[in-house]
Amino acid sequence: MAVFEEASGTCSFCNRPVLVRRQGTNHVLHLLLTLLVCGLWLPVWILASLKIGGWKCTVCGNPAKGRLT
């Protein structure tokens, strides 16, 4: 199951406010895996939580700046 985070942001290509999305982390799954293998999965969970890849524009798919305030 894919987990996504969504927010308002600005697209670098469209140059306008848009809905932006990035891949999220399924923390429940990672917790279960960490407990199942006695903590050996913890480094993988930490790496998965770093949000590598950043926000993407939902209109054009290009990189975007997320979380407008």
PDB file of N, CA, C and O in Angstrom:
ATOM      1  N   MET A   1       0.844  -1.177   0.000  1.00  0.00           N
ATOM      2  CA  MET A   1       0.000   0.000   0.000  1.00  0.00           C
ATOM      3  C   MET A   1       0.888   1.238   0.000  1.00  0.00           C
ATOM      4  O   MET A   1       1.743   1.402   0.843  1.00  0.00           O
ATOM      5  N   ALA A   2       0.690   2.093  -0.963  1.00  0.00           N
ATOM      6  CA  ALA A   2       1.472   3.321  -1.063  1.00  0.00           C
ATOM      7  C   ALA A   2       0.904   4.375  -0.124  1.00  0.00           C
ATOM      8  O   ALA A   2      -0.305   4.527   0.012  1.00  0.00           O
ATOM      9  N   VAL A   3       1.795   5.092   0.512  1.00  0.00           N
ATOM     10  CA  VAL A   3       1.416   6.167   1.415  1.00  0.00           C
ATOM     11  C   VAL A   3       1.946   7.468   0.826  1.00  0.00           C
ATOM     12  O   VAL A   3       3.120   7.565   0.480  1.00  0.00           O
ATOM     13  N   PHE A   4       1.069   8.460   0.678  1.00  0.00           N
ATOM     14  CA  PHE A   4       1.468   9.749   0.132  1.00  0.00           C
ATOM     15  C   PHE A   4       1.127  10.844   1.119  1.00  0.00           C
ATOM     16  O   PHE A   4       0.140  10.771   1.835  1.00  0.00           O
ATOM     17  N   GLU A   5       1.954  11.888   1.118  1.00  0.00           N
ATOM     18  CA  GLU A   5       1.666  13.104   1.863  1.00  0.00           C
ATOM     19  C   GLU A   5       1.336  14.173   0.839  1.00  0.00           C
ATOM     20  O   GLU A   5       2.000  14.280  -0.190  1.00  0.00           O
ATOM     21  N   GLU A   6       0.307  14.960   1.100  1.00  0.00           N
ATOM     22  CA  GLU A   6      -0.092  16.023   0.191  1.00  0.00           C
ATOM     23  C   GLU A   6      -0.115  17.350   0.924  1.00  0.00           C
ATOM     24  O   GLU A   6      -0.404  17.410   2.114  1.00  0.00           O
ATOM     25  N   ALA A   7       0.188  18.423   0.197  1.00  0.00           N
ATOM     26  CA  ALA A   7       0.187  19.765   0.767  1.00  0.00           C
ATOM     27  C   ALA A   7       0.022  20.776  -0.359  1.00  0.00           C
ATOM     28  O   ALA A   7       0.109  20.431  -1.537  1.00  0.00           O
ATOM     29  N   SER A   8      -0.193  22.014   0.003  1.00  0.00           N
ATOM     30  CA  SER A   8      -0.190  23.094  -0.975  1.00  0.00           C
ATOM     31  C   SER A   8       1.250  23.501  -1.203  1.00  0.00           C
ATOM     32  O   SER A   8       2.061  23.493  -0.286  1.00  0.00           O
ATOM     33  N   GLY A   9       1.571  23.847  -2.429  1.00  0.00           N
ATOM     34  CA  GLY A   9       2.938  24.246  -2.723  1.00  0.00           C
ATOM     35  C   GLY A   9       3.010  25.042  -4.001  1.00  0.00           C
ATOM     36  O   GLY A   9       1.990  25.381  -4.599  1.00  0.00           O
ATOM     37  N   THR A  10       4.229  25.331  -4.432  1.00  0.00           N
ATOM     38  CA  THR A  10       4.468  26.066  -5.661  1.00  0.00           C
ATOM     39  C   THR A  10       5.303  25.202  -6.583  1.00  0.00           C
ATOM     40  O   THR A  10       6.369  24.736  -6.212  1.00  0.00           O
ATOM     41  N   CYS A  11       4.830  25.016  -7.797  1.00  0.00           N
ATOM     42  CA  CYS A  11       5.551  24.222  -8.788  1.00  0.00           C
ATOM     43  C   CYS A  11       6.653  25.074  -9.415  1.00  0.00           C
ATOM     44  O   CYS A  11       6.433  26.227  -9.784  1.00  0.00           O
ATOM     45  N   SER A  12       7.845  24.499  -9.547  1.00  0.00           N
ATOM     46  CA  SER A  12       8.964  25.204 -10.164  1.00  0.00           C
ATOM     47  C   SER A  12       8.745  25.395 -11.662  1.00  0.00           C
ATOM     48  O   SER A  12       9.227  26.351 -12.251  1.00  0.00           O
ATOM     49  N   PHE A  13       8.020  24.483 -12.289  1.00  0.00           N
ATOM     50  CA  PHE A  13       7.795  24.545 -13.734  1.00  0.00           C
ATOM     51  C   PHE A  13       6.529  25.342 -14.064  1.00  0.00           C
ATOM     52  O   PHE A  13       6.548  26.216 -14.929  1.00  0.00           O
ATOM     53  N   CYS A  14       5.417  25.027 -13.388  1.00  0.00           N
ATOM     54  CA  CYS A  14       4.142  25.723 -13.642  1.00  0.00           C
ATOM     55  C   CYS A  14       4.167  27.157 -13.104  1.00  0.00           C
ATOM     56  O   CYS A  14       3.419  28.004 -13.569  1.00  0.00           O
ATOM     57  N   ASN A  15       4.993  27.395 -12.098  1.00  0.00           N
ATOM     58  CA  ASN A  15       5.142  28.701 -11.458  1.00  0.00           C
ATOM     59  C   ASN A  15       3.803  29.240 -10.936  1.00  0.00           C
ATOM     60  O   ASN A  15       3.439  30.383 -11.161  1.00  0.00           O
ATOM     61  N   ARG A  16       3.071  28.346 -10.251  1.00  0.00           N
ATOM     62  CA  ARG A  16       1.788  28.723  -9.655  1.00  0.00           C
ATOM     63  C   ARG A  16       1.518  27.821  -8.464  1.00  0.00           C
ATOM     64  O   ARG A  16       2.115  26.756  -8.334  1.00  0.00           O
ATOM     65  N   PRO A  17       0.596  28.216  -7.588  1.00  0.00           N
ATOM     66  CA  PRO A  17       0.229  27.361  -6.444  1.00  0.00           C
ATOM     67  C   PRO A  17      -0.493  26.101  -6.928  1.00  0.00           C
ATOM     68  O   PRO A  17      -1.411  26.186  -7.743  1.00  0.00           O
ATOM     69  N   VAL A  18      -0.059  24.945  -6.461  1.00  0.00           N
ATOM     70  CA  VAL A  18      -0.649  23.667  -6.861  1.00  0.00           C
ATOM     71  C   VAL A  18      -0.668  22.724  -5.665  1.00  0.00           C
ATOM     72  O   VAL A  18      -0.054  22.993  -4.628  1.00  0.00           O
ATOM     73  N   LEU A  19      -1.345  21.604  -5.819  1.00  0.00           N
ATOM     74  CA  LEU A  19      -1.282  20.525  -4.854  1.00  0.00           C
ATOM     75  C   LEU A  19       0.004  19.751  -5.130  1.00  0.00           C
ATOM     76  O   LEU A  19       0.276  19.387  -6.268  1.00  0.00           O
ATOM     77  N   VAL A  20       0.813  19.536  -4.093  1.00  0.00           N
ATOM     78  CA  VAL A  20       2.056  18.793  -4.262  1.00  0.00           C
ATOM     79  C   VAL A  20       1.982  17.516  -3.441  1.00  0.00           C
ATOM     80  O   VAL A  20       1.258  17.430  -2.458  1.00  0.00           O
ATOM     81  N   ARG A  21       2.739  16.503  -3.857  1.00  0.00           N
ATOM     82  CA  ARG A  21       2.680  15.188  -3.220  1.00  0.00           C
ATOM     83  C   ARG A  21       4.093  14.622  -3.119  1.00  0.00           C
ATOM     84  O   ARG A  21       4.938  14.869  -3.957  1.00  0.00           O
ATOM     85  N   ARG A  22       4.328  13.844  -2.060  1.00  0.00           N
ATOM     86  CA  ARG A  22       5.577  13.104  -1.937  1.00  0.00           C
ATOM     87  C   ARG A  22       5.284  11.745  -1.317  1.00  0.00           C
ATOM     88  O   ARG A  22       4.263  11.558  -0.659  1.00  0.00           O
ATOM     89  N   GLN A  23       6.174  10.816  -1.574  1.00  0.00           N
ATOM     90  CA  GLN A  23       6.040   9.469  -1.032  1.00  0.00           C
ATOM     91  C   GLN A  23       6.174   9.538   0.486  1.00  0.00           C
ATOM     92  O   GLN A  23       7.098  10.162   1.001  1.00  0.00           O
ATOM     93  N   GLY A  24       5.281   8.911   1.186  1.00  0.00           N
ATOM     94  CA  GLY A  24       5.333   8.868   2.640  1.00  0.00           C
ATOM     95  C   GLY A  24       5.902   7.545   3.127  1.00  0.00           C
ATOM     96  O   GLY A  24       6.336   6.704   2.337  1.00  0.00           O
ATOM     97  N   THR A  25       5.917   7.371   4.429  1.00  0.00           N
ATOM     98  CA  THR A  25       6.440   6.158   5.043  1.00  0.00           C
ATOM     99  C   THR A  25       5.321   5.469   5.811  1.00  0.00           C
ATOM    100  O   THR A  25       4.623   6.102   6.594  1.00  0.00           O
ATOM    101  N   ASN A  26       5.164   4.175   5.605  1.00  0.00           N
ATOM    102  CA  ASN A  26       4.184   3.390   6.336  1.00  0.00           C
ATOM    103  C   ASN A  26       4.823   2.958   7.663  1.00  0.00           C
ATOM    104  O   ASN A  26       5.490   1.931   7.754  1.00  0.00           O
ATOM    105  N   HIS A  27       4.638   3.773   8.693  1.00  0.00           N
ATOM    106  CA  HIS A  27       5.314   3.547   9.967  1.00  0.00           C
ATOM    107  C   HIS A  27       4.839   2.284  10.679  1.00  0.00           C
ATOM    108  O   HIS A  27       5.616   1.627  11.367  1.00  0.00           O
ATOM    109  N   VAL A  28       3.590   1.919  10.518  1.00  0.00           N
ATOM    110  CA  VAL A  28       3.078   0.698  11.160  1.00  0.00           C
ATOM    111  C   VAL A  28       3.790  -0.531  10.594  1.00  0.00           C
ATOM    112  O   VAL A  28       4.230  -1.411  11.345  1.00  0.00           O
ATOM    113  N   LEU A  29       3.921  -0.575   9.281  1.00  0.00           N
ATOM    114  CA  LEU A  29       4.626  -1.689   8.652  1.00  0.00           C
ATOM    115  C   LEU A  29       6.080  -1.767   9.108  1.00  0.00           C
ATOM    116  O   LEU A  29       6.582  -2.844   9.450  1.00  0.00           O
ATOM    117  N   HIS A  30       6.757  -0.632   9.156  1.00  0.00           N
ATOM    118  CA  HIS A  30       8.157  -0.621   9.568  1.00  0.00           C
ATOM    119  C   HIS A  30       8.314  -0.990  11.050  1.00  0.00           C
ATOM    120  O   HIS A  30       9.288  -1.653  11.419  1.00  0.00           O
ATOM    121  N   LEU A  31       7.363  -0.593  11.880  1.00  0.00           N
ATOM    122  CA  LEU A  31       7.400  -0.985  13.288  1.00  0.00           C
ATOM    123  C   LEU A  31       7.268  -2.501  13.426  1.00  0.00           C
ATOM    124  O   LEU A  31       8.027  -3.139  14.167  1.00  0.00           O
ATOM    125  N   LEU A  32       6.325  -3.077  12.703  1.00  0.00           N
ATOM    126  CA  LEU A  32       6.139  -4.532  12.765  1.00  0.00           C
ATOM    127  C   LEU A  32       7.379  -5.278  12.268  1.00  0.00           C
ATOM    128  O   LEU A  32       7.805  -6.267  12.878  1.00  0.00           O
ATOM    129  N   LEU A  33       7.964  -4.815  11.182  1.00  0.00           N
ATOM    130  CA  LEU A  33       9.181  -5.449  10.667  1.00  0.00           C
ATOM    131  C   LEU A  33      10.346  -5.310  11.648  1.00  0.00           C
ATOM    132  O   LEU A  33      11.122  -6.246  11.836  1.00  0.00           O
ATOM    133  N   THR A  34      10.459  -4.146  12.281  1.00  0.00           N
ATOM    134  CA  THR A  34      11.529  -3.926  13.262  1.00  0.00           C
ATOM    135  C   THR A  34      11.367  -4.867  14.451  1.00  0.00           C
ATOM    136  O   THR A  34      12.349  -5.460  14.923  1.00  0.00           O
ATOM    137  N   LEU A  35      10.147  -5.033  14.925  1.00  0.00           N
ATOM    138  CA  LEU A  35       9.912  -5.938  16.050  1.00  0.00           C
ATOM    139  C   LEU A  35      10.115  -7.394  15.644  1.00  0.00           C
ATOM    140  O   LEU A  35      10.654  -8.189  16.422  1.00  0.00           O
ATOM    141  N   LEU A  36       9.709  -7.731  14.434  1.00  0.00           N
ATOM    142  CA  LEU A  36       9.819  -9.104  13.944  1.00  0.00           C
ATOM    143  C   LEU A  36      11.275  -9.566  13.828  1.00  0.00           C
ATOM    144  O   LEU A  36      11.592 -10.716  14.141  1.00  0.00           O
ATOM    145  N   VAL A  37      12.152  -8.685  13.417  1.00  0.00           N
ATOM    146  CA  VAL A  37      13.562  -9.068  13.224  1.00  0.00           C
ATOM    147  C   VAL A  37      14.465  -8.490  14.319  1.00  0.00           C
ATOM    148  O   VAL A  37      15.659  -8.290  14.116  1.00  0.00           O
ATOM    149  N   CYS A  38      13.875  -8.244  15.482  1.00  0.00           N
ATOM    150  CA  CYS A  38      14.619  -7.815  16.691  1.00  0.00           C
ATOM    151  C   CYS A  38      15.455  -6.558  16.470  1.00  0.00           C
ATOM    152  O   CYS A  38      16.617  -6.482  16.897  1.00  0.00           O
ATOM    153  N   GLY A  39      14.910  -5.581  15.795  1.00  0.00           N
ATOM    154  CA  GLY A  39      15.573  -4.293  15.641  1.00  0.00           C
ATOM    155  C   GLY A  39      16.476  -4.154  14.428  1.00  0.00           C
ATOM    156  O   GLY A  39      16.969  -3.064  14.146  1.00  0.00           O
ATOM    157  N   LEU A  40      16.712  -5.220  13.685  1.00  0.00           N
ATOM    158  CA  LEU A  40      17.611  -5.148  12.539  1.00  0.00           C
ATOM    159  C   LEU A  40      17.035  -4.298  11.399  1.00  0.00           C
ATOM    160  O   LEU A  40      17.783  -3.826  10.546  1.00  0.00           O
ATOM    161  N   TRP A  41      15.747  -4.102  11.376  1.00  0.00           N
ATOM    162  CA  TRP A  41      15.098  -3.325  10.326  1.00  0.00           C
ATOM    163  C   TRP A  41      15.145  -1.828  10.617  1.00  0.00           C
ATOM    164  O   TRP A  41      14.853  -1.003   9.746  1.00  0.00           O
ATOM    165  N   LEU A  42      15.552  -1.421  11.805  1.00  0.00           N
ATOM    166  CA  LEU A  42      15.535  -0.016  12.209  1.00  0.00           C
ATOM    167  C   LEU A  42      16.326   0.893  11.267  1.00  0.00           C
ATOM    168  O   LEU A  42      15.826   1.964  10.898  1.00  0.00           O
ATOM    169  N   PRO A  43      17.526   0.538  10.815  1.00  0.00           N
ATOM    170  CA  PRO A  43      18.236   1.428   9.865  1.00  0.00           C
ATOM    171  C   PRO A  43      17.473   1.631   8.552  1.00  0.00           C
ATOM    172  O   PRO A  43      17.474   2.722   7.989  1.00  0.00           O
ATOM    173  N   VAL A  44      16.793   0.594   8.075  1.00  0.00           N
ATOM    174  CA  VAL A  44      15.996   0.725   6.855  1.00  0.00           C
ATOM    175  C   VAL A  44      14.843   1.691   7.092  1.00  0.00           C
ATOM    176  O   VAL A  44      14.535   2.533   6.243  1.00  0.00           O
ATOM    177  N   TRP A  45      14.207   1.591   8.253  1.00  0.00           N
ATOM    178  CA  TRP A  45      13.099   2.475   8.605  1.00  0.00           C
ATOM    179  C   TRP A  45      13.574   3.924   8.655  1.00  0.00           C
ATOM    180  O   TRP A  45      12.903   4.834   8.147  1.00  0.00           O
ATOM    181  N   ILE A  46      14.722   4.163   9.243  1.00  0.00           N
ATOM    182  CA  ILE A  46      15.267   5.523   9.331  1.00  0.00           C
ATOM    183  C   ILE A  46      15.530   6.074   7.935  1.00  0.00           C
ATOM    184  O   ILE A  46      15.176   7.215   7.631  1.00  0.00           O
ATOM    185  N   LEU A  47      16.133   5.267   7.070  1.00  0.00           N
ATOM    186  CA  LEU A  47      16.392   5.717   5.694  1.00  0.00           C
ATOM    187  C   LEU A  47      15.095   5.985   4.936  1.00  0.00           C
ATOM    188  O   LEU A  47      15.002   6.948   4.169  1.00  0.00           O
ATOM    189  N   ALA A  48      14.088   5.171   5.158  1.00  0.00           N
ATOM    190  CA  ALA A  48      12.805   5.355   4.478  1.00  0.00           C
ATOM    191  C   ALA A  48      12.098   6.628   4.951  1.00  0.00           C
ATOM    192  O   ALA A  48      11.319   7.225   4.213  1.00  0.00           O
ATOM    193  N   SER A  49      12.389   7.068   6.161  1.00  0.00           N
ATOM    194  CA  SER A  49      11.743   8.251   6.722  1.00  0.00           C
ATOM    195  C   SER A  49      12.392   9.561   6.294  1.00  0.00           C
ATOM    196  O   SER A  49      11.880  10.626   6.606  1.00  0.00           O
ATOM    197  N   LEU A  50      13.507   9.510   5.580  1.00  0.00           N
ATOM    198  CA  LEU A  50      14.226  10.724   5.202  1.00  0.00           C
ATOM    199  C   LEU A  50      13.543  11.523   4.091  1.00  0.00           C
ATOM    200  O   LEU A  50      13.921  12.640   3.812  1.00  0.00           O
ATOM    201  N   LYS A  51      12.567  10.959   3.444  1.00  0.00           N
ATOM    202  CA  LYS A  51      11.792  11.645   2.397  1.00  0.00           C
ATOM    203  C   LYS A  51      12.677  12.057   1.222  1.00  0.00           C
ATOM    204  O   LYS A  51      12.604  13.168   0.716  1.00  0.00           O
ATOM    205  N   ILE A  52      13.528  11.162   0.783  1.00  0.00           N
ATOM    206  CA  ILE A  52      14.372  11.422  -0.369  1.00  0.00           C
ATOM    207  C   ILE A  52      13.486  11.497  -1.610  1.00  0.00           C
ATOM    208  O   ILE A  52      12.632  10.653  -1.823  1.00  0.00           O
ATOM    209  N   GLY A  53      13.669  12.485  -2.412  1.00  0.00           N
ATOM    210  CA  GLY A  53      12.870  12.659  -3.622  1.00  0.00           C
ATOM    211  C   GLY A  53      12.074  13.943  -3.596  1.00  0.00           C
ATOM    212  O   GLY A  53      11.847  14.553  -4.617  1.00  0.00           O
ATOM    213  N   GLY A  54      11.638  14.352  -2.437  1.00  0.00           N
ATOM    214  CA  GLY A  54      10.968  15.636  -2.288  1.00  0.00           C
ATOM    215  C   GLY A  54       9.568  15.698  -2.859  1.00  0.00           C
ATOM    216  O   GLY A  54       8.973  14.712  -3.261  1.00  0.00           O
ATOM    217  N   TRP A  55       9.037  16.913  -2.880  1.00  0.00           N
ATOM    218  CA  TRP A  55       7.688  17.187  -3.341  1.00  0.00           C
ATOM    219  C   TRP A  55       7.632  17.215  -4.851  1.00  0.00           C
ATOM    220  O   TRP A  55       8.532  17.719  -5.510  1.00  0.00           O
ATOM    221  N   LYS A  56       6.528  16.702  -5.421  1.00  0.00           N
ATOM    222  CA  LYS A  56       6.285  16.708  -6.870  1.00  0.00           C
ATOM    223  C   LYS A  56       4.944  17.372  -7.136  1.00  0.00           C
ATOM    224  O   LYS A  56       3.964  17.163  -6.420  1.00  0.00           O
ATOM    225  N   CYS A  57       4.889  18.155  -8.201  1.00  0.00           N
ATOM    226  CA  CYS A  57       3.655  18.806  -8.636  1.00  0.00           C
ATOM    227  C   CYS A  57       2.679  17.737  -9.143  1.00  0.00           C
ATOM    228  O   CYS A  57       3.068  16.852  -9.904  1.00  0.00           O
ATOM    229  N   THR A  58       1.412  17.810  -8.738  1.00  0.00           N
ATOM    230  CA  THR A  58       0.425  16.834  -9.204  1.00  0.00           C
ATOM    231  C   THR A  58      -0.096  17.168 -10.596  1.00  0.00           C
ATOM    232  O   THR A  58      -0.765  16.353 -11.211  1.00  0.00           O
ATOM    233  N   VAL A  59       0.218  18.353 -11.110  1.00  0.00           N
ATOM    234  CA  VAL A  59      -0.234  18.756 -12.442  1.00  0.00           C
ATOM    235  C   VAL A  59       0.759  18.276 -13.503  1.00  0.00           C
ATOM    236  O   VAL A  59       0.387  17.618 -14.470  1.00  0.00           O
ATOM    237  N   CYS A  60       2.063  18.573 -13.311  1.00  0.00           N
ATOM    238  CA  CYS A  60       3.045  18.262 -14.335  1.00  0.00           C
ATOM    239  C   CYS A  60       4.093  17.218 -13.895  1.00  0.00           C
ATOM    240  O   CYS A  60       4.818  16.702 -14.730  1.00  0.00           O
ATOM    241  N   GLY A  61       4.203  16.951 -12.599  1.00  0.00           N
ATOM    242  CA  GLY A  61       5.139  15.936 -12.110  1.00  0.00           C
ATOM    243  C   GLY A  61       6.547  16.435 -11.865  1.00  0.00           C
ATOM    244  O   GLY A  61       7.422  15.672 -11.473  1.00  0.00           O
ATOM    245  N   ASN A  62       6.789  17.716 -12.072  1.00  0.00           N
ATOM    246  CA  ASN A  62       8.113  18.287 -11.828  1.00  0.00           C
ATOM    247  C   ASN A  62       8.323  18.598 -10.348  1.00  0.00           C
ATOM    248  O   ASN A  62       7.365  18.683  -9.583  1.00  0.00           O
ATOM    249  N   PRO A  63       9.577  18.789  -9.922  1.00  0.00           N
ATOM    250  CA  PRO A  63       9.848  19.125  -8.529  1.00  0.00           C
ATOM    251  C   PRO A  63       9.123  20.413  -8.120  1.00  0.00           C
ATOM    252  O   PRO A  63       8.943  21.323  -8.940  1.00  0.00           O
ATOM    253  N   ALA A  64       8.722  20.450  -6.852  1.00  0.00           N
ATOM    254  CA  ALA A  64       7.970  21.613  -6.349  1.00  0.00           C
ATOM    255  C   ALA A  64       8.399  21.910  -4.932  1.00  0.00           C
ATOM    256  O   ALA A  64       9.024  21.105  -4.262  1.00  0.00           O
ATOM    257  N   LYS A  65       8.037  23.108  -4.480  1.00  0.00           N
ATOM    258  CA  LYS A  65       8.271  23.507  -3.099  1.00  0.00           C
ATOM    259  C   LYS A  65       6.979  23.264  -2.343  1.00  0.00           C
ATOM    260  O   LYS A  65       5.926  23.777  -2.719  1.00  0.00           O
ATOM    261  N   GLY A  66       7.056  22.492  -1.266  1.00  0.00           N
ATOM    262  CA  GLY A  66       5.855  22.142  -0.532  1.00  0.00           C
ATOM    263  C   GLY A  66       5.564  23.035   0.643  1.00  0.00           C
ATOM    264  O   GLY A  66       6.383  23.841   1.051  1.00  0.00           O
ATOM    265  N   ARG A  67       4.362  22.885   1.161  1.00  0.00           N
ATOM    266  CA  ARG A  67       3.901  23.530   2.391  1.00  0.00           C
ATOM    267  C   ARG A  67       3.959  25.049   2.333  1.00  0.00           C
ATOM    268  O   ARG A  67       4.769  25.689   2.980  1.00  0.00           O
ATOM    269  N   LEU A  68       3.070  25.627   1.548  1.00  0.00           N
ATOM    270  CA  LEU A  68       2.927  27.078   1.546  1.00  0.00           C
ATOM    271  C   LEU A  68       2.330  27.544   2.847  1.00  0.00           C
ATOM    272  O   LEU A  68       1.429  26.913   3.386  1.00  0.00           O
ATOM    273  N   THR A  69       2.806  28.639   3.362  1.00  0.00           N
ATOM    274  CA  THR A  69       2.230  29.195   4.597  1.00  0.00           C
ATOM    275  C   THR A  69       1.732  30.591   4.372  1.00  0.00           C
ATOM    276  O   THR A  69       2.138  31.278   3.496  1.00  0.00           O
TER     277      THR A  69
END
